[in-house]
CSV table of C-alpha atoms in Angstrom, one decimal:
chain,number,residue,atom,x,y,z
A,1,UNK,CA,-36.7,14.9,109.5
A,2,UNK,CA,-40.5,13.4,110.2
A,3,UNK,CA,-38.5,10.4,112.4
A,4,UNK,CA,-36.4,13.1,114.4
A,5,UNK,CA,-39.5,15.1,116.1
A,6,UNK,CA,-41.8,12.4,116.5
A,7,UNK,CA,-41.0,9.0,118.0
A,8,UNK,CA,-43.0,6.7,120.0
A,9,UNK,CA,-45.2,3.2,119.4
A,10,UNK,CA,-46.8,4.5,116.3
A,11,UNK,CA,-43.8,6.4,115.2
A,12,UNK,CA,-43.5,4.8,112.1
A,13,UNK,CA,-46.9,4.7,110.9
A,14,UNK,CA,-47.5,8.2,111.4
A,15,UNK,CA,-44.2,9.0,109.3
A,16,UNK,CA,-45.6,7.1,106.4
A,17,UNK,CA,-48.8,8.9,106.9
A,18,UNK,CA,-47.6,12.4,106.9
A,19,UNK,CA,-45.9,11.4,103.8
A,20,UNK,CA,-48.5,10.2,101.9
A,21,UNK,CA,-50.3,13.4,103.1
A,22,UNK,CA,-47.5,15.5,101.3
A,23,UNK,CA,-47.8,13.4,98.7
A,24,UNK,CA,-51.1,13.8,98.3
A,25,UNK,CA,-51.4,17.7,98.6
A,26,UNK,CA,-48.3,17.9,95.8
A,27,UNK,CA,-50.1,15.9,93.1
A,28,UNK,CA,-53.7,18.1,93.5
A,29,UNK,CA,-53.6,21.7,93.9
A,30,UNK,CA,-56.6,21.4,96.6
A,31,UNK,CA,-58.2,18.7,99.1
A,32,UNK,CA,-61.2,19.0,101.0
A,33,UNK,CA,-60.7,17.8,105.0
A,34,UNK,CA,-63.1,14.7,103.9
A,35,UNK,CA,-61.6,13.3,100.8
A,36,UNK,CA,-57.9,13.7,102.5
A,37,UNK,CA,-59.3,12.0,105.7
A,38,UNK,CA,-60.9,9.6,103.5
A,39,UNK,CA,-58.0,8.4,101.8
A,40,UNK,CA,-55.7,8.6,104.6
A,41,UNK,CA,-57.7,6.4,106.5
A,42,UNK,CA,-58.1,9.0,109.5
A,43,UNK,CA,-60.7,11.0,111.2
A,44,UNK,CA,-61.0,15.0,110.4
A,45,UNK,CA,-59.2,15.5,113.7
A,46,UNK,CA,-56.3,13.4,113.4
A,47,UNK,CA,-55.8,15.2,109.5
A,48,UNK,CA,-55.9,18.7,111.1
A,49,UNK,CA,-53.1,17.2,113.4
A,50,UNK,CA,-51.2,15.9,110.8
A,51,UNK,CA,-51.8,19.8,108.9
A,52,UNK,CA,-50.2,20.9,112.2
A,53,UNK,CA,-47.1,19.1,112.5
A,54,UNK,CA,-46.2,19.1,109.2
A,55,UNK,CA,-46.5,23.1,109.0
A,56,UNK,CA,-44.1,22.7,112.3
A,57,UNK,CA,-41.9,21.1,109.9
A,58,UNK,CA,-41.8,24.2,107.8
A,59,UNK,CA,-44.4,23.2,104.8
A,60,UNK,CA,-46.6,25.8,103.7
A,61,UNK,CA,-49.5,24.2,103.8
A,62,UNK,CA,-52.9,26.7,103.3
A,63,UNK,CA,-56.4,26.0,104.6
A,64,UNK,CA,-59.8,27.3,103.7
A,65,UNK,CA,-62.5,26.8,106.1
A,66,UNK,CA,-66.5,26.4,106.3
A,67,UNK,CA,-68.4,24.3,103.3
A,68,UNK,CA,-66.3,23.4,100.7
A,69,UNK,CA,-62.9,24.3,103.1
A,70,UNK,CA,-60.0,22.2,102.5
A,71,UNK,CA,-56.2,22.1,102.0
A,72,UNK,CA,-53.2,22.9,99.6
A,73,UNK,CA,-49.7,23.2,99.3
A,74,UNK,CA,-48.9,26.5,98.7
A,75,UNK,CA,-46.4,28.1,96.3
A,76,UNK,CA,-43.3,27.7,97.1
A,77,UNK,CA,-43.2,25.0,99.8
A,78,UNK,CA,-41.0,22.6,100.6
A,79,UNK,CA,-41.4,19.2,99.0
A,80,UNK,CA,-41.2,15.6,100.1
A,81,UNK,CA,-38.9,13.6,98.8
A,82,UNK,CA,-39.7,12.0,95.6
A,83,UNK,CA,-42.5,9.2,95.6
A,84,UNK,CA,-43.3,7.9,92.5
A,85,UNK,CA,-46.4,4.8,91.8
A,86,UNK,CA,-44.9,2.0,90.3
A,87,UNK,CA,-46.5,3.0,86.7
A,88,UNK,CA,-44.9,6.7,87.3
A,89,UNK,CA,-41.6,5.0,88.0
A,90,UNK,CA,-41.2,3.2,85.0
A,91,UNK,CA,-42.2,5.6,82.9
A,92,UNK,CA,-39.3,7.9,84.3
A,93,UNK,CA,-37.0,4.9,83.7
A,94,UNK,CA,-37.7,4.9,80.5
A,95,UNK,CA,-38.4,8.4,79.3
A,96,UNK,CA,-34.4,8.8,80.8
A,97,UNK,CA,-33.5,6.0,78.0
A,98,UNK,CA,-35.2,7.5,75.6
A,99,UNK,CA,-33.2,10.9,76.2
A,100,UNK,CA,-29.7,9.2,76.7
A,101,UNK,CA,-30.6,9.0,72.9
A,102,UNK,CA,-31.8,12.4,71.5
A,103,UNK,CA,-30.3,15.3,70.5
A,104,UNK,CA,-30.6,18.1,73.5
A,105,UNK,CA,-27.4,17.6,74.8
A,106,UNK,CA,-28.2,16.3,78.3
A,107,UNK,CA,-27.7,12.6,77.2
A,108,UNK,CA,-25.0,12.0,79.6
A,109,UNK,CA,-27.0,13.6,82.8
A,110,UNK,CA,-30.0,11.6,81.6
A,111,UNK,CA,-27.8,8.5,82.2
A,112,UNK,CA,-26.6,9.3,85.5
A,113,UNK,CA,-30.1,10.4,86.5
A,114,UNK,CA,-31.3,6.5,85.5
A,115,UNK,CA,-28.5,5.4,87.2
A,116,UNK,CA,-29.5,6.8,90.5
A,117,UNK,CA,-32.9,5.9,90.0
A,118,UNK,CA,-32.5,2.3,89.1
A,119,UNK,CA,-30.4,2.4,92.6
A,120,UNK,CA,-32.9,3.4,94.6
A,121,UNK,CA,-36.0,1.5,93.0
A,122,UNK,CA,-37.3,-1.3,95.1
A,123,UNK,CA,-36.6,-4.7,94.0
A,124,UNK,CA,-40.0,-5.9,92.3
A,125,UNK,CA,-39.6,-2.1,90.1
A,126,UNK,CA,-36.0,-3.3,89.5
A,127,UNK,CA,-37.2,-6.6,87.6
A,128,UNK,CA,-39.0,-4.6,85.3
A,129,UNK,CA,-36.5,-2.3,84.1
A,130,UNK,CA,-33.1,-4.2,84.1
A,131,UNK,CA,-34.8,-6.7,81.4
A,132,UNK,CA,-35.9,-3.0,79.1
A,133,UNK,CA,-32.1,-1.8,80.2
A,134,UNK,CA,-30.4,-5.0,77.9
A,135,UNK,CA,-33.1,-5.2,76.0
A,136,UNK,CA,-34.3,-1.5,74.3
A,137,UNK,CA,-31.9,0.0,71.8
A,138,UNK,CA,-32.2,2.7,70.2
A,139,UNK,CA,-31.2,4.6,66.4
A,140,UNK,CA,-29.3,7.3,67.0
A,141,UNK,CA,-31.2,10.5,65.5
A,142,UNK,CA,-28.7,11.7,63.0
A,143,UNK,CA,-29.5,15.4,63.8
A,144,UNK,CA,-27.9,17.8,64.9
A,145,UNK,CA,-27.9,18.4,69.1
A,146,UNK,CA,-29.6,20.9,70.4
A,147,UNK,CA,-28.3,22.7,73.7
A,148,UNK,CA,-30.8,22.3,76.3
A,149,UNK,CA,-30.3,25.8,77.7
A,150,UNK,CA,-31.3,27.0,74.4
A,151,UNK,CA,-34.4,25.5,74.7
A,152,UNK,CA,-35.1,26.8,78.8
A,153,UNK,CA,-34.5,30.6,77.1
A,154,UNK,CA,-37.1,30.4,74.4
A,155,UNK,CA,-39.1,28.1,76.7
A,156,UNK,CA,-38.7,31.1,79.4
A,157,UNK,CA,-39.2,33.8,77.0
A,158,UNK,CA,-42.6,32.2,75.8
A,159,UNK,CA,-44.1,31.6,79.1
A,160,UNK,CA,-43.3,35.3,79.9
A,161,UNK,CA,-44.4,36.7,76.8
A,162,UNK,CA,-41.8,38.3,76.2
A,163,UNK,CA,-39.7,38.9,72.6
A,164,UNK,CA,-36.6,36.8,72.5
A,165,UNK,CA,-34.1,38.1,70.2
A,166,UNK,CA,-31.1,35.9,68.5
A,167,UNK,CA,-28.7,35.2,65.8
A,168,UNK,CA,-30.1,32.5,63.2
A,169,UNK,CA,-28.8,31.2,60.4
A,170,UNK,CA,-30.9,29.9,57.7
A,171,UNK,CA,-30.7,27.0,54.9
A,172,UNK,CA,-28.5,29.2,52.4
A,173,UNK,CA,-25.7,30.1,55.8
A,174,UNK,CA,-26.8,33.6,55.8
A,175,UNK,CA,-26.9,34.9,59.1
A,176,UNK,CA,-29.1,37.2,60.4
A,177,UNK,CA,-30.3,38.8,63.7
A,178,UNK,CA,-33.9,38.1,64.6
A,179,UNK,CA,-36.6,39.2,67.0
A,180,UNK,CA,-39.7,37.3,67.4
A,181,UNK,CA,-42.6,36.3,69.5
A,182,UNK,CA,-42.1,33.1,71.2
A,183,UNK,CA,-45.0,30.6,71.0
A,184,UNK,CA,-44.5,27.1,71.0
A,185,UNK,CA,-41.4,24.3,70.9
A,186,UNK,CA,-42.6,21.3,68.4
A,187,UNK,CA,-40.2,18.4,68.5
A,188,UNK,CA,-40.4,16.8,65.5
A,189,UNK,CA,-38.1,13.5,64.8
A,190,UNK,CA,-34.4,14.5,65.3
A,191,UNK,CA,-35.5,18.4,65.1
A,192,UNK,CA,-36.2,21.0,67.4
A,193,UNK,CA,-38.6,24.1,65.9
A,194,UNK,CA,-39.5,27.4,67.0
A,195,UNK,CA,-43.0,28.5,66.4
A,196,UNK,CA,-43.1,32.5,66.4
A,197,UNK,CA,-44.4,35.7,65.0
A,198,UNK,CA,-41.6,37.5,63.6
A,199,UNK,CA,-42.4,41.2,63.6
A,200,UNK,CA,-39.7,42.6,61.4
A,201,UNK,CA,-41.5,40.1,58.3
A,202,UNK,CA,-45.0,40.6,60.1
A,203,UNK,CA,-46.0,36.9,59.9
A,204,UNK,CA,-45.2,33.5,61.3
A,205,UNK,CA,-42.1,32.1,61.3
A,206,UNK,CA,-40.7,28.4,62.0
A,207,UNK,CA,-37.2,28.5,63.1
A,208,UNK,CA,-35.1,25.4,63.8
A,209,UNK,CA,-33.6,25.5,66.9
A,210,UNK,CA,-29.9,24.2,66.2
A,211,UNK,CA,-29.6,26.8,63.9
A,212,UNK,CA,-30.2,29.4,66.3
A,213,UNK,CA,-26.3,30.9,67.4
A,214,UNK,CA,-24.8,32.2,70.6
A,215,UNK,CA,-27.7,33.1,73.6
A,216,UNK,CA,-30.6,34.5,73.4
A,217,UNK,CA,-32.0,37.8,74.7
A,218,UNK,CA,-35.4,38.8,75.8
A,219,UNK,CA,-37.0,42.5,75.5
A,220,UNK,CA,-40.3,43.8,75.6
A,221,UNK,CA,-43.8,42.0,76.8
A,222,UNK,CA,-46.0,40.4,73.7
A,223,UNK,CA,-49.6,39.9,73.7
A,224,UNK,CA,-50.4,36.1,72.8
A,225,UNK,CA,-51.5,35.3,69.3
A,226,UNK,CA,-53.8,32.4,67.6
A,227,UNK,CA,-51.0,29.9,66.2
A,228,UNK,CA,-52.5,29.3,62.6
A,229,UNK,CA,-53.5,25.6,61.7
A,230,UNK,CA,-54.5,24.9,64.9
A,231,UNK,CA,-51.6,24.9,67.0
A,232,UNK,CA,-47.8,25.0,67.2
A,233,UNK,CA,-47.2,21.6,65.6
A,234,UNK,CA,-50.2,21.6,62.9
A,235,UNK,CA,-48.5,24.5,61.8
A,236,UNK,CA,-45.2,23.3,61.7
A,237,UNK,CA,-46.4,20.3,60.0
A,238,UNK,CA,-47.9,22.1,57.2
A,239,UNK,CA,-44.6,24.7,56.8
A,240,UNK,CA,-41.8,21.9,56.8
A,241,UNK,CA,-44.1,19.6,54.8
A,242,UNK,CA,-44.2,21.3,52.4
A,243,UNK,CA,-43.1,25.3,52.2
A,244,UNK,CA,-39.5,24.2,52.2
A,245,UNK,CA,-39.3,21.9,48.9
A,246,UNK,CA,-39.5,22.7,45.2
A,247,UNK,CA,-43.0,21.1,44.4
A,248,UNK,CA,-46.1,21.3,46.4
A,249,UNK,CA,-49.1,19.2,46.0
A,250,UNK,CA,-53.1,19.2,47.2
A,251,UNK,CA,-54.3,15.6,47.0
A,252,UNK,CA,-57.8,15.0,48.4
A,253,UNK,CA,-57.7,11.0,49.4
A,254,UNK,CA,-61.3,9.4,49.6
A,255,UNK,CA,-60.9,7.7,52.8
A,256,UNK,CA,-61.1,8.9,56.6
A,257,UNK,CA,-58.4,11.4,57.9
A,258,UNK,CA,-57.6,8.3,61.0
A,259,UNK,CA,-57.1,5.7,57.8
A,260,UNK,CA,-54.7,8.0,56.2
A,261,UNK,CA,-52.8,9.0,59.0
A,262,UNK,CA,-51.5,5.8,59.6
A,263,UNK,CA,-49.7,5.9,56.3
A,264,UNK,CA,-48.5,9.7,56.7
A,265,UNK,CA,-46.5,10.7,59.4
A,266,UNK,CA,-46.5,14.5,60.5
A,267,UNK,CA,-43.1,15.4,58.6
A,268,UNK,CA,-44.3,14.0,55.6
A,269,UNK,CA,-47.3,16.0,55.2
A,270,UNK,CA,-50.1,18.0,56.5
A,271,UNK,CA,-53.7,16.4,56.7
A,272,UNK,CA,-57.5,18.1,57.3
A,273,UNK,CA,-60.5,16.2,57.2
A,274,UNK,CA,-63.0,17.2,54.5
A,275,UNK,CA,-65.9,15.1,55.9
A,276,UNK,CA,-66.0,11.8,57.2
A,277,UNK,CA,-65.1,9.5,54.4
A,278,UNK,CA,-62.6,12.2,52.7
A,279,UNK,CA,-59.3,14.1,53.6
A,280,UNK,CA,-56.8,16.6,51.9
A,281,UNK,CA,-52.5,16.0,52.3
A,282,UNK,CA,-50.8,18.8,51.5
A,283,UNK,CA,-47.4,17.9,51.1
A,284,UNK,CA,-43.9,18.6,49.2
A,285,UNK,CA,-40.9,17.6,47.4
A,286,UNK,CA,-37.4,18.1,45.7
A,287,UNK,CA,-38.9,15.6,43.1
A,288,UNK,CA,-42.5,15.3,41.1
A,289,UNK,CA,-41.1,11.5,40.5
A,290,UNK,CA,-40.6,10.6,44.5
A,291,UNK,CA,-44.0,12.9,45.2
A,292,UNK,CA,-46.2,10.9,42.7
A,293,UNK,CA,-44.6,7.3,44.1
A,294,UNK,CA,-45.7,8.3,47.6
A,295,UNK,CA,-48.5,9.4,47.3
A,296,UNK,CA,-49.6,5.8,45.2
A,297,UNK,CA,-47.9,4.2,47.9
A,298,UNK,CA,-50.7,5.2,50.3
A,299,UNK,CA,-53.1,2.8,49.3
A,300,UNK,CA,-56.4,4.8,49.3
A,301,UNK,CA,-58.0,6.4,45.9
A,302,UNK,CA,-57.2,10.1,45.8
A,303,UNK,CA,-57.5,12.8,43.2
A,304,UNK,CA,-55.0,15.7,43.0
A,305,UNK,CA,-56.1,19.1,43.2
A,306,UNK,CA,-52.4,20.2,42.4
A,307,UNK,CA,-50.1,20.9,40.9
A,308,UNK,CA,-50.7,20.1,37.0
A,309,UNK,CA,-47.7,18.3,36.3
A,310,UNK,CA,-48.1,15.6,39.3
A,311,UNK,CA,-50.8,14.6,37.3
A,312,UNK,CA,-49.0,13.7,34.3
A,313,UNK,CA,-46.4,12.4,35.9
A,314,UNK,CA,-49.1,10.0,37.7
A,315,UNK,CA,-50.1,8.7,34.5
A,316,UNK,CA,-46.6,8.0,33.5
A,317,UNK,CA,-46.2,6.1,36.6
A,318,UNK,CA,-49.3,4.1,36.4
A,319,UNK,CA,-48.4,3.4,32.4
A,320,UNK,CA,-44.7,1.8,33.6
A,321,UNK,CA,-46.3,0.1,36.5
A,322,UNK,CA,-48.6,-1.2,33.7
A,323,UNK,CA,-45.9,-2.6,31.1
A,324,UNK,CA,-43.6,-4.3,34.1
A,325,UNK,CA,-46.9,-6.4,35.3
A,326,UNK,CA,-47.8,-7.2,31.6
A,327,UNK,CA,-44.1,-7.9,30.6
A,328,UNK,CA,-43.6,-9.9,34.3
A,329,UNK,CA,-46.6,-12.0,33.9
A,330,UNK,CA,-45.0,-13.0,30.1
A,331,UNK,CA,-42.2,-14.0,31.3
A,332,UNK,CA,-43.9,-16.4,33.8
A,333,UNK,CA,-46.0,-17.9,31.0
């Protein structure tokens, strides 16, 4: 379109230029005249003309003038076509890898969007990411998928504040209708939660997403709430940690939060710092056995707050560690 209405000598430069001027105003909501003409490598006059004949073109492009005026590309505009930095580029290659493995159900569109990509890449982008194509793999998450509409109506309903309503079926199979608050989407591993405040239980709620049946509804307008723990994934951190097994345990470690999250990803348990040399895990389990051989396994001194019985079953640990090094160490002599 720039090539059709404007030809001459410099035609080709001042295609590129208007370009990089959309490009420009799409990636900052506002320019002033100096710092556009500055990187554009123009004068004031020769931006304003560039302004001109691009809004010709039909982009809505708004102005403010006097001190601080500038530009911006207003709501709704037309966009250039795509124009990615070579960084930007290859992180889109491989963000679309990453996808063609999850579980949202758009693995095969994710693929044919890397396809088309990878086609129109120039060449020194292309020897960059046809080595990652052969040589990333990835583990298949073994959950189950998640339908990406799902996700754009609780997604839509959040960012309009407004109560979504669905069928969801919990751990046990019961079914039941629900209608909560939308306010966050945590992915966590091969799982998709919903972060709401359900108002028919008057609390917060984490709902996992592929459990959620059929389409979902929205209804009335809801006034934003403070997400406990800190946000939508502290708090669903903390709830699948540890609400949803048959033992839960308060250990304080005596080492830096940063030290001991290294050792204890998210899903495993929920960590707050104390002070700077101490932190608490408040995590869970089917097992007291598998909770106490964890927990050792962190490698940092700790001190459990609770329950009673990790305790004891701690010192039954540490005892059998004890009598396989002693009886190991006779063997050898």
């Amino acid at each position: 379109v720039l090539n059709e209405r404007y030809s001459g000598p410099s035609m080709l430069d001042t295609s590129a230029r208007l370009l990089r001027l959309l490009v420009l105003l799409y990636g900052r909501g506002f320019w002033s005249g100096s710092e556009l003409a500055e990187r554009l490598e123009v004068s004031e006059r020769t931006l304003r003309r560039d302004v001109e004949r691009l809004r010709s073109l039909g982009y809505g492009i708004g102005s403010d003038v006097g001190v601080g005026g500038g530009y911006r590309l207003e709501a709704g505009a037309s966009l250039p076509p795509l124009a990615l930095e070579d960084d930007e580029a290859l992180a889109v290659a491989l963000a679309l890898r990453t996808i063609a493995a999850g579980t949202v159900g758009v693995e095969d569109a994710a693929l044919r969007a890397l396809t088309k990509l990878e086609q129109v890449l120039p060449a020194r982008l292309r020897q960059h990411i046809e080595p990652l194509s052969g040589a990333v793999a990835s583990l298949r998450p073994s959950g189950p998928q998640v339908r990406p509409e799902l996700l754009s109506a609780l997604a839509s309903a959040q960012h309009s504040r407004q109560r979504a309503s669905f069928c969801y079926r919990d751990s046990a199979g019961r079914l039941s209708t629900r209608s909560a608050e939308p306010h966050g989407l945590v992915h966590a591993g091969d799982r998709w939660y919903l972060v709401a405040w359900d108002g028919d239980r008057e609390d917060w709620r984490t709902f996992r997403v592929d459990r959620i049946e059929g389409d979902v509804s929205q209804g009335s307008r809801f006034a934003p709430r403070e997400i406990p723990d800190g946000g939508a994934a502290a708090y669903v951190s903390r709830s699948i940690a540890s609400s949803t097994y048959t033992h839960r345990a308060r250990v304080i470690f005596h080492a830096p939060l940063e030290r001991v999250r290294e050792r204890v990803p998210p899903l495993a348990g929920f960590l707050s710092p104390i002070d700077e040399e101490r932190c608490r895990l408040e995590s869970g389990a089917n097992s007291l056995d598998g909770l106490a051989m964890y927990i050792a396994v962190v490698g940092e001194e700790f001190e459990v707050e609770e329950p009673p019985e990790l305790i004891e079953r701690l010192r039954e640990l540490a005892a059998r560690l004890h009598r396989a090094g002693v009886e190991s160490v006779g063997r050898k002599g």
